[in-house]
Amino acid sequence: MHPSSSDRQCSAKRKKVCEQSKTMSNENELMSNPKQKLVKVFSPAVLTVKEQFYDANFPFYKQPTELGYFSLDRDRQFFNDDRQLRYYVAPANGQCRKFNLLDGFRDRYIKRDETIKENLDHLLQWILQNRHLFEVPHGKDIHCSRRLNKDFVTWRGHLTKILTTPYENEEGWLMAVTLFNGTYYISEVETEMAKRKRETRTELLEEMMYMGYKFEQYMCADKPNGIPNTDGFVNTNEAFCTVIQAKLNNHLLLFSGEVDCKDPLYSNQSAPSCYVELKTSKEMHTPNQHRNFNRYKLIKWWAQSFLPGVPQIVAGYRSADSTVASIQMFETMKIFNLIRNERNLWKPAVCMNFCDAFLSFVKKVVIEDNPKLVHLFSWEPRKDVSYTVHRNSEFTFLPDWYVDEMKKLDY
């Protein structure tokens, strides 16, 4: 006897109710005991961002290692070398108070053209010029493969935004994802809000951005134990970038990020352990200012340096007259200890567990291997992560020169 149409509908409804009840049961169980093994909570269409679902044990994260590096010169041209690497110069006691962070803002400042969207292009150039690093055994021979044997290729900054999502209250993001030759490529797309902010940026904000670059100029030299050249131009086209491989649970990651400088005192240590991140922030005077710093800024500093394994952050606190009032050093691995006893701030485990869940979500959603197909993942504060699908659209970001070159390689 075959079930009737109404019977099938009722059965489908009961199945849906059971699935919803099971999901709610998992969610309630996790909220009542958040330290148990993390339960992945997402439907085929959305990924929740609620903190309580990721408040579990810290996930496995393999020690990041540097696979290579590259430089971008004053004209933003790519070089497969370390010509733009600079070296940390610790200021003498009291010397930092002479640092005028607005010096050169009017007449010695060359800004990178932010309207040019570079996507992953520089990292892809590096991959093509270093294919020997991805060689795989093939019988008795060693040859380059179409496959990178990495799950994800992206920028460190994109991963930083994903990590900090559970604690972000203001700015959303768009991440374009393409699956090509077995690897997921993630490239950020500028949101309309971010575009408006960029186009209407006030001079005060421009000055604050410049002061960060100027601080780097005061703290870096072109050679080990050299002297910083603070009379030269600040040119934001220039960059030295590390290329890092890491593993988050079962996700093999290849990502790149800009490095501010290398500490000559640790030159005997392999990168990234010898790198230093430089930051600036407004001088703090009140408990509320300190709490806001710990809540909103320190989390991003931690995520940005933890991902590539950069061990030190040197912060310059700027005073009202745009000079450096003081300098503080942070050890990346000890940052959480500074805020551990403060309530309602942030937890590293939540950040890393959410990143792991997002990458798993991407793998479940994006299954068609096609360089012209983009899944656009979208997130806004207090909402779930969702996605839309775009084929041969304006969101396609893998360039033909990369796709064609990778297709030339044999398996």
Tab-separated table of N, CA, C and O in Angstrom, residues 63-166:
chain	number	residue	atom	x	y	z
A	63	GLN	N	51.379	25.203	14.616
A	63	GLN	CA	52.321	26.323	14.608
A	63	GLN	C	52.518	26.854	13.189
A	63	GLN	O	52.929	26.130	12.296
A	64	PRO	N	52.205	28.134	12.955
A	64	PRO	CA	52.377	28.689	11.608
A	64	PRO	C	53.851	28.715	11.204
A	64	PRO	O	54.728	28.980	12.034
A	65	THR	N	54.115	28.444	9.946
A	65	THR	CA	55.476	28.505	9.426
A	65	THR	C	55.492	29.350	8.165
A	65	THR	O	54.507	29.399	7.414
A	66	GLU	N	56.612	30.017	7.935
A	66	GLU	CA	56.738	30.854	6.743
A	66	GLU	C	57.166	29.991	5.564
A	66	GLU	O	58.204	29.340	5.592
A	67	LEU	N	56.354	30.010	4.512
A	67	LEU	CA	56.675	29.265	3.304
A	67	LEU	C	57.474	30.121	2.327
A	67	LEU	O	58.214	29.608	1.489
A	68	GLY	N	57.306	31.450	2.436
A	68	GLY	CA	58.017	32.371	1.550
A	68	GLY	C	57.656	33.803	1.865
A	68	GLY	O	57.060	34.100	2.902
A	69	TYR	N	57.979	34.704	0.948
A	69	TYR	CA	57.712	36.128	1.138
A	69	TYR	C	57.837	36.839	-0.201
A	69	TYR	O	58.350	36.271	-1.182
A	70	PHE	N	57.361	38.076	-0.247
A	70	PHE	CA	57.518	38.895	-1.442
A	70	PHE	C	57.461	40.362	-1.053
A	70	PHE	O	57.090	40.707	0.078
A	71	SER	N	57.854	41.218	-1.994
A	71	SER	CA	57.891	42.665	-1.755
A	71	SER	C	57.075	43.402	-2.813
A	71	SER	O	56.952	42.941	-3.959
A	72	LEU	N	56.526	44.541	-2.411
A	72	LEU	CA	55.856	45.464	-3.322
A	72	LEU	C	56.592	46.792	-3.230
A	72	LEU	O	56.776	47.321	-2.130
A	73	ASP	N	57.028	47.333	-4.376
A	73	ASP	CA	57.847	48.543	-4.340
A	73	ASP	C	56.993	49.800	-4.325
A	73	ASP	O	55.771	49.736	-4.183
A	74	ARG	N	57.629	50.948	-4.500
A	74	ARG	CA	56.930	52.234	-4.394
A	74	ARG	C	55.863	52.417	-5.457
A	74	ARG	O	54.957	53.252	-5.315
A	75	ASP	N	55.955	51.639	-6.551
A	75	ASP	CA	54.949	51.690	-7.607
A	75	ASP	C	53.992	50.506	-7.548
A	75	ASP	O	53.254	50.249	-8.491
A	76	ARG	N	54.051	49.772	-6.462
A	76	ARG	CA	53.198	48.606	-6.216
A	76	ARG	C	53.551	47.438	-7.129
A	76	ARG	O	52.717	46.565	-7.378
A	77	GLN	N	54.780	47.398	-7.607
A	77	GLN	CA	55.229	46.304	-8.446
A	77	GLN	C	55.696	45.133	-7.580
A	77	GLN	O	56.323	45.327	-6.548
A	78	PHE	N	55.415	43.924	-8.045
A	78	PHE	CA	55.707	42.701	-7.305
A	78	PHE	C	57.148	42.252	-7.528
A	78	PHE	O	57.653	42.257	-8.653
A	79	PHE	N	57.815	41.832	-6.443
A	79	PHE	CA	59.145	41.237	-6.512
A	79	PHE	C	59.178	40.026	-5.586
A	79	PHE	O	58.759	40.120	-4.430
A	80	ASN	N	59.699	38.942	-6.103
A	80	ASN	CA	59.731	37.697	-5.350
A	80	ASN	C	60.971	37.645	-4.456
A	80	ASN	O	61.802	36.737	-4.542
A	81	ASP	N	61.096	38.651	-3.579
A	81	ASP	CA	62.260	38.734	-2.691
A	81	ASP	C	61.907	39.582	-1.468
A	81	ASP	O	60.758	39.991	-1.284
A	82	ASP	N	62.922	39.876	-0.637
A	82	ASP	CA	62.669	40.596	0.619
A	82	ASP	C	63.224	42.022	0.595
A	82	ASP	O	63.577	42.572	1.636
A	83	ARG	N	63.277	42.650	-0.577
A	83	ARG	CA	63.877	43.980	-0.678
A	83	ARG	C	63.167	45.037	0.166
A	83	ARG	O	63.758	46.057	0.505
A	84	GLN	N	61.906	44.809	0.518
A	84	GLN	CA	61.172	45.788	1.322
A	84	GLN	C	61.162	45.447	2.817
A	84	GLN	O	60.508	46.137	3.595
A	85	LEU	N	61.885	44.420	3.207
A	85	LEU	CA	61.945	44.071	4.629
A	85	LEU	C	62.708	45.150	5.401
A	85	LEU	O	63.786	45.577	4.994
A	86	ARG	N	62.126	45.576	6.496
A	86	ARG	CA	62.761	46.578	7.355
A	86	ARG	C	63.061	45.963	8.722
A	86	ARG	O	62.529	44.914	9.074
A	87	TYR	N	63.891	46.685	9.488
A	87	TYR	CA	64.395	46.136	10.746
A	87	TYR	C	64.028	47.056	11.910
A	87	TYR	O	64.160	48.280	11.834
A	88	TYR	N	63.589	46.408	12.980
A	88	TYR	CA	63.122	47.123	14.167
A	88	TYR	C	64.268	47.847	14.871
A	88	TYR	O	65.345	47.286	15.073
A	89	VAL	N	64.012	49.098	15.245
A	89	VAL	CA	64.967	49.899	16.005
A	89	VAL	C	64.277	50.368	17.276
A	89	VAL	O	63.364	51.203	17.224
A	90	ALA	N	64.695	49.828	18.404
A	90	ALA	CA	64.080	50.218	19.680
A	90	ALA	C	64.558	51.615	20.070
A	90	ALA	O	65.766	51.862	20.112
A	91	PRO	N	63.647	52.544	20.337
A	91	PRO	CA	64.064	53.899	20.700
A	91	PRO	C	64.690	53.945	22.087
A	91	PRO	O	64.327	53.152	22.974
A	92	ALA	N	65.634	54.857	22.268
A	92	ALA	CA	66.233	55.057	23.587
A	92	ALA	C	65.192	55.627	24.539
A	92	ALA	O	64.157	56.164	24.118
A	93	ASN	N	65.435	55.489	25.826
A	93	ASN	CA	64.497	55.983	26.832
A	93	ASN	C	64.169	57.456	26.601
A	93	ASN	O	65.058	58.300	26.529
A	94	GLY	N	62.878	57.740	26.487
A	94	GLY	CA	62.448	59.129	26.326
A	94	GLY	C	62.509	59.649	24.912
A	94	GLY	O	61.917	60.696	24.609
A	95	GLN	N	63.202	58.953	24.031
A	95	GLN	CA	63.354	59.443	22.661
A	95	GLN	C	62.028	59.489	21.908
A	95	GLN	O	61.826	60.342	21.047
A	96	CYS	N	61.121	58.578	22.244
A	96	CYS	CA	59.864	58.497	21.506
A	96	CYS	C	59.024	59.766	21.664
A	96	CYS	O	58.189	60.074	20.814
A	97	ARG	N	59.260	60.519	22.728
A	97	ARG	CA	58.484	61.750	22.929
A	97	ARG	C	58.810	62.807	21.884
A	97	ARG	O	58.098	63.801	21.746
A	98	LYS	N	59.876	62.584	21.134
A	98	LYS	CA	60.241	63.516	20.063
A	98	LYS	C	59.617	63.122	18.729
A	98	LYS	O	59.782	63.815	17.734
A	99	PHE	N	58.900	62.002	18.715
A	99	PHE	CA	58.309	61.523	17.466
A	99	PHE	C	57.066	62.346	17.128
A	99	PHE	O	56.033	62.231	17.790
A	100	ASN	N	57.155	63.142	16.098
A	100	ASN	CA	56.006	63.915	15.612
A	100	ASN	C	55.316	63.101	14.525
A	100	ASN	O	55.818	62.991	13.403
A	101	LEU	N	54.175	62.540	14.846
A	101	LEU	CA	53.520	61.605	13.940
A	101	LEU	C	52.836	62.279	12.757
A	101	LEU	O	52.393	61.582	11.833
A	102	LEU	N	52.741	63.594	12.753
A	102	LEU	CA	52.163	64.292	11.603
A	102	LEU	C	53.225	64.918	10.709
A	102	LEU	O	52.892	65.538	9.695
A	103	ASP	N	54.467	64.730	11.056
A	103	ASP	CA	55.542	65.281	10.240
A	103	ASP	C	55.515	64.642	8.846
A	103	ASP	O	55.568	63.424	8.714
A	104	GLY	N	55.422	65.469	7.814
A	104	GLY	CA	55.401	64.989	6.441
A	104	GLY	C	54.020	64.698	5.888
A	104	GLY	O	53.894	64.335	4.712
A	105	PHE	N	52.975	64.870	6.689
A	105	PHE	CA	51.622	64.556	6.226
A	105	PHE	C	51.242	65.395	5.000
A	105	PHE	O	50.578	64.900	4.085
A	106	ARG	N	51.642	66.639	4.965
A	106	ARG	CA	51.250	67.538	3.876
A	106	ARG	C	52.136	67.399	2.639
A	106	ARG	O	51.665	67.606	1.518
A	107	ASP	N	53.406	67.079	2.837
A	107	ASP	CA	54.331	67.188	1.703
A	107	ASP	C	55.163	65.930	1.421
A	107	ASP	O	55.890	65.889	0.428
A	108	ARG	N	55.056	64.894	2.264
A	108	ARG	CA	55.875	63.699	2.026
A	108	ARG	C	55.044	62.429	2.245
A	108	ARG	O	55.449	61.507	2.934
A	109	TYR	N	53.879	62.404	1.612
A	109	TYR	CA	52.945	61.312	1.818
A	109	TYR	C	52.422	60.847	0.462
A	109	TYR	O	51.764	61.612	-0.252
A	110	ILE	N	52.729	59.605	0.096
A	110	ILE	CA	52.229	59.005	-1.142
A	110	ILE	C	51.288	57.861	-0.760
A	110	ILE	O	51.708	56.872	-0.168
A	111	LYS	N	50.013	58.019	-1.096
A	111	LYS	CA	48.997	57.044	-0.704
A	111	LYS	C	48.733	56.038	-1.817
A	111	LYS	O	48.685	56.402	-2.991
A	112	ARG	N	48.562	54.813	-1.421
A	112	ARG	CA	48.140	53.788	-2.374
A	112	ARG	C	46.734	54.101	-2.866
A	112	ARG	O	45.878	54.582	-2.105
A	113	ASP	N	46.479	53.865	-4.129
A	113	ASP	CA	45.171	54.107	-4.726
A	113	ASP	C	44.196	53.027	-4.249
A	113	ASP	O	44.246	51.874	-4.699
A	114	GLU	N	43.317	53.398	-3.340
A	114	GLU	CA	42.406	52.425	-2.745
A	114	GLU	C	41.262	52.034	-3.667
A	114	GLU	O	40.516	51.093	-3.372
A	115	THR	N	41.100	52.739	-4.774
A	115	THR	CA	40.035	52.380	-5.721
A	115	THR	C	40.437	51.180	-6.577
A	115	THR	O	39.585	50.559	-7.211
A	116	ILE	N	41.731	50.863	-6.616
A	116	ILE	CA	42.207	49.703	-7.360
A	116	ILE	C	42.068	48.463	-6.480
A	116	ILE	O	42.709	48.361	-5.432
A	117	LYS	N	41.223	47.555	-6.886
A	117	LYS	CA	40.975	46.353	-6.102
A	117	LYS	C	41.927	45.243	-6.564
A	117	LYS	O	41.790	44.699	-7.658
A	118	GLU	N	42.880	44.940	-5.718
A	118	GLU	CA	43.927	43.983	-6.085
A	118	GLU	C	43.533	42.530	-5.848
A	118	GLU	O	44.194	41.613	-6.345
A	119	ASN	N	42.459	42.325	-5.100
A	119	ASN	CA	42.007	40.972	-4.786
A	119	ASN	C	43.164	40.127	-4.238
A	119	ASN	O	43.898	40.599	-3.380
A	120	LEU	N	43.359	38.938	-4.771
A	120	LEU	CA	44.447	38.075	-4.308
A	120	LEU	C	45.650	38.112	-5.255
A	120	LEU	O	46.564	37.285	-5.142
A	121	ASP	N	45.676	39.070	-6.170
A	121	ASP	CA	46.613	39.027	-7.297
A	121	ASP	C	48.071	38.858	-6.888
A	121	ASP	O	48.806	38.054	-7.483
A	122	HIS	N	48.535	39.602	-5.888
A	122	HIS	CA	49.944	39.512	-5.511
A	122	HIS	C	50.277	38.143	-4.912
A	122	HIS	O	51.349	37.576	-5.182
A	123	LEU	N	49.380	37.616	-4.134
A	123	LEU	CA	49.587	36.277	-3.570
A	123	LEU	C	49.578	35.227	-4.674
A	123	LEU	O	50.367	34.271	-4.657
A	124	LEU	N	48.720	35.394	-5.674
A	124	LEU	CA	48.673	34.459	-6.799
A	124	LEU	C	49.954	34.544	-7.626
A	124	LEU	O	50.448	33.517	-8.122
A	125	GLN	N	50.500	35.753	-7.786
A	125	GLN	CA	51.790	35.895	-8.461
A	125	GLN	C	52.871	35.115	-7.721
A	125	GLN	O	53.705	34.446	-8.338
A	126	TRP	N	52.840	35.237	-6.397
A	126	TRP	CA	53.831	34.512	-5.603
A	126	TRP	C	53.687	32.998	-5.805
A	126	TRP	O	54.684	32.284	-5.950
A	127	ILE	N	52.463	32.505	-5.819
A	127	ILE	CA	52.230	31.073	-5.999
A	127	ILE	C	52.813	30.599	-7.332
A	127	ILE	O	53.513	29.577	-7.400
A	128	LEU	N	52.542	31.342	-8.391
A	128	LEU	CA	53.036	30.927	-9.705
A	128	LEU	C	54.561	30.945	-9.775
A	128	LEU	O	55.160	30.102	-10.452
A	129	GLN	N	55.191	31.894	-9.090
A	129	GLN	CA	56.647	31.985	-9.135
A	129	GLN	C	57.331	31.047	-8.138
A	129	GLN	O	58.561	30.967	-8.105
A	130	ASN	N	56.539	30.363	-7.334
A	130	ASN	CA	57.114	29.449	-6.341
A	130	ASN	C	56.441	28.091	-6.389
A	130	ASN	O	56.261	27.425	-5.354
A	131	ARG	N	56.121	27.658	-7.595
A	131	ARG	CA	55.402	26.388	-7.731
A	131	ARG	C	56.235	25.204	-7.260
A	131	ARG	O	55.689	24.153	-6.914
A	132	HIS	N	57.564	25.382	-7.229
A	132	HIS	CA	58.414	24.280	-6.753
A	132	HIS	C	58.131	23.929	-5.298
A	132	HIS	O	58.389	22.804	-4.859
A	133	LEU	N	57.573	24.904	-4.548
A	133	LEU	CA	57.242	24.645	-3.145
A	133	LEU	C	56.020	23.745	-3.000
A	133	LEU	O	55.730	23.253	-1.906
A	134	PHE	N	55.309	23.552	-4.108
A	134	PHE	CA	54.106	22.724	-4.077
A	134	PHE	C	54.306	21.436	-4.868
A	134	PHE	O	53.348	20.769	-5.220
A	135	GLU	N	55.570	21.108	-5.157
A	135	GLU	CA	55.861	19.889	-5.903
A	135	GLU	C	55.419	18.666	-5.110
A	135	GLU	O	55.540	18.629	-3.882
A	136	VAL	N	54.942	17.678	-5.828
A	136	VAL	CA	54.470	16.445	-5.188
A	136	VAL	C	55.102	15.243	-5.878
A	136	VAL	O	55.410	15.285	-7.070
A	137	PRO	N	55.317	14.159	-5.143
A	137	PRO	CA	55.883	12.949	-5.763
A	137	PRO	C	54.943	12.382	-6.814
A	137	PRO	O	53.721	12.369	-6.647
A	138	HIS	N	55.514	11.930	-7.941
A	138	HIS	CA	54.720	11.302	-9.006
A	138	HIS	C	55.553	10.149	-9.545
A	138	HIS	O	56.353	10.301	-10.461
A	139	GLY	N	55.387	8.983	-8.943
A	139	GLY	CA	56.249	7.869	-9.286
A	139	GLY	C	57.663	8.162	-8.804
A	139	GLY	O	57.885	8.504	-7.649
A	140	LYS	N	58.613	8.088	-9.724
A	140	LYS	CA	59.994	8.379	-9.389
A	140	LYS	C	60.323	9.858	-9.604
A	140	LYS	O	61.413	10.320	-9.273
A	141	ASP	N	59.379	10.572	-10.189
A	141	ASP	CA	59.635	11.966	-10.540
A	141	ASP	C	58.975	12.910	-9.545
A	141	ASP	O	58.044	12.561	-8.827
A	142	ILE	N	59.487	14.134	-9.534
A	142	ILE	CA	58.875	15.222	-8.765
A	142	ILE	C	58.415	16.270	-9.767
A	142	ILE	O	59.167	16.683	-10.644
A	143	HIS	N	57.169	16.677	-9.683
A	143	HIS	CA	56.703	17.674	-10.634
A	143	HIS	C	55.697	18.608	-9.977
A	143	HIS	O	55.128	18.310	-8.926
A	144	CYS	N	55.509	19.758	-10.620
A	144	CYS	CA	54.520	20.718	-10.132
A	144	CYS	C	53.126	20.176	-10.420
A	144	CYS	O	52.896	19.489	-11.408
A	145	SER	N	52.212	20.505	-9.560
A	145	SER	CA	50.848	20.013	-9.694
A	145	SER	C	49.884	21.166	-9.838
A	145	SER	O	50.138	22.275	-9.387
A	146	ARG	N	48.762	20.881	-10.497
A	146	ARG	CA	47.696	21.874	-10.527
A	146	ARG	C	47.202	22.151	-9.107
A	146	ARG	O	46.794	23.249	-8.795
A	147	ARG	N	47.239	21.099	-8.324
A	147	ARG	CA	46.711	21.227	-6.969
A	147	ARG	C	47.774	21.763	-6.018
A	147	ARG	O	48.918	21.335	-6.045
A	148	LEU	N	47.351	22.680	-5.157
A	148	LEU	CA	48.265	23.266	-4.175
A	148	LEU	C	48.341	22.421	-2.910
A	148	LEU	O	49.204	22.643	-2.072
A	149	ASN	N	47.411	21.484	-2.767
A	149	ASN	CA	47.312	20.689	-1.541
A	149	ASN	C	47.107	21.575	-0.319
A	149	ASN	O	47.612	21.300	0.769
A	150	LYS	N	46.386	22.661	-0.530
A	150	LYS	CA	45.949	23.548	0.549
A	150	LYS	C	44.436	23.705	0.422
A	150	LYS	O	43.897	23.767	-0.688
A	151	ASP	N	43.768	23.790	1.539
A	151	ASP	CA	42.315	23.944	1.496
A	151	ASP	C	41.900	25.372	1.169
A	151	ASP	O	40.943	25.590	0.425
A	152	PHE	N	42.629	26.344	1.740
A	152	PHE	CA	42.236	27.741	1.584
A	152	PHE	C	43.435	28.613	1.245
A	152	PHE	O	44.529	28.421	1.797
A	153	VAL	N	43.211	29.569	0.351
A	153	VAL	CA	44.198	30.601	0.024
A	153	VAL	C	43.519	31.953	0.215
A	153	VAL	O	42.447	32.197	-0.336
A	154	THR	N	44.149	32.823	1.003
A	154	THR	CA	43.519	34.112	1.281
A	154	THR	C	44.539	35.061	1.892
A	154	THR	O	45.718	34.734	2.033
A	155	TRP	N	44.085	36.247	2.247
A	155	TRP	CA	44.904	37.216	2.970
A	155	TRP	C	44.697	37.062	4.468
A	155	TRP	O	43.594	36.715	4.924
A	156	ARG	N	45.727	37.359	5.217
A	156	ARG	CA	45.620	37.330	6.683
A	156	ARG	C	44.518	38.271	7.178
A	156	ARG	O	43.792	37.953	8.124
A	157	GLY	N	44.378	39.434	6.544
A	157	GLY	CA	43.361	40.391	6.964
A	157	GLY	C	41.948	39.859	6.844
A	157	GLY	O	41.074	40.190	7.652
A	158	HIS	N	41.710	39.014	5.810
A	158	HIS	CA	40.378	38.423	5.662
A	158	HIS	C	40.091	37.464	6.819
A	158	HIS	O	38.988	37.454	7.379
A	159	LEU	N	41.080	36.657	7.168
A	159	LEU	CA	40.901	35.732	8.289
A	159	LEU	C	40.721	36.480	9.607
A	159	LEU	O	39.957	36.052	10.472
A	160	THR	N	41.426	37.600	9.754
A	160	THR	CA	41.276	38.408	10.969
A	160	THR	C	39.838	38.879	11.132
A	160	THR	O	39.265	38.832	12.230
A	161	LYS	N	39.227	39.330	10.036
A	161	LYS	CA	37.828	39.779	10.103
A	161	LYS	C	36.900	38.633	10.468
A	161	LYS	O	35.950	38.812	11.244
A	162	ILE	N	37.176	37.452	9.926
A	162	ILE	CA	36.337	36.295	10.244
A	162	ILE	C	36.496	35.913	11.712
A	162	ILE	O	35.508	35.675	12.418
A	163	LEU	N	37.727	35.896	12.199
A	163	LEU	CA	37.989	35.543	13.593
A	163	LEU	C	37.217	36.426	14.564
A	163	LEU	O	36.654	35.945	15.553
A	164	THR	N	37.224	37.717	14.321
A	164	THR	CA	36.665	38.669	15.282
A	164	THR	C	35.160	38.892	15.101
A	164	THR	O	34.562	39.674	15.839
A	165	THR	N	34.552	38.197	14.155
A	165	THR	CA	33.131	38.395	13.853
A	165	THR	C	32.212	38.247	15.072
A	165	THR	O	31.298	39.060	15.254
A	166	PRO	N	32.384	37.238	15.939
A	166	PRO	CA	31.447	37.105	17.066
A	166	PRO	C	31.424	38.300	18.006
A	166	PRO	O	30.489	38.436	18.800
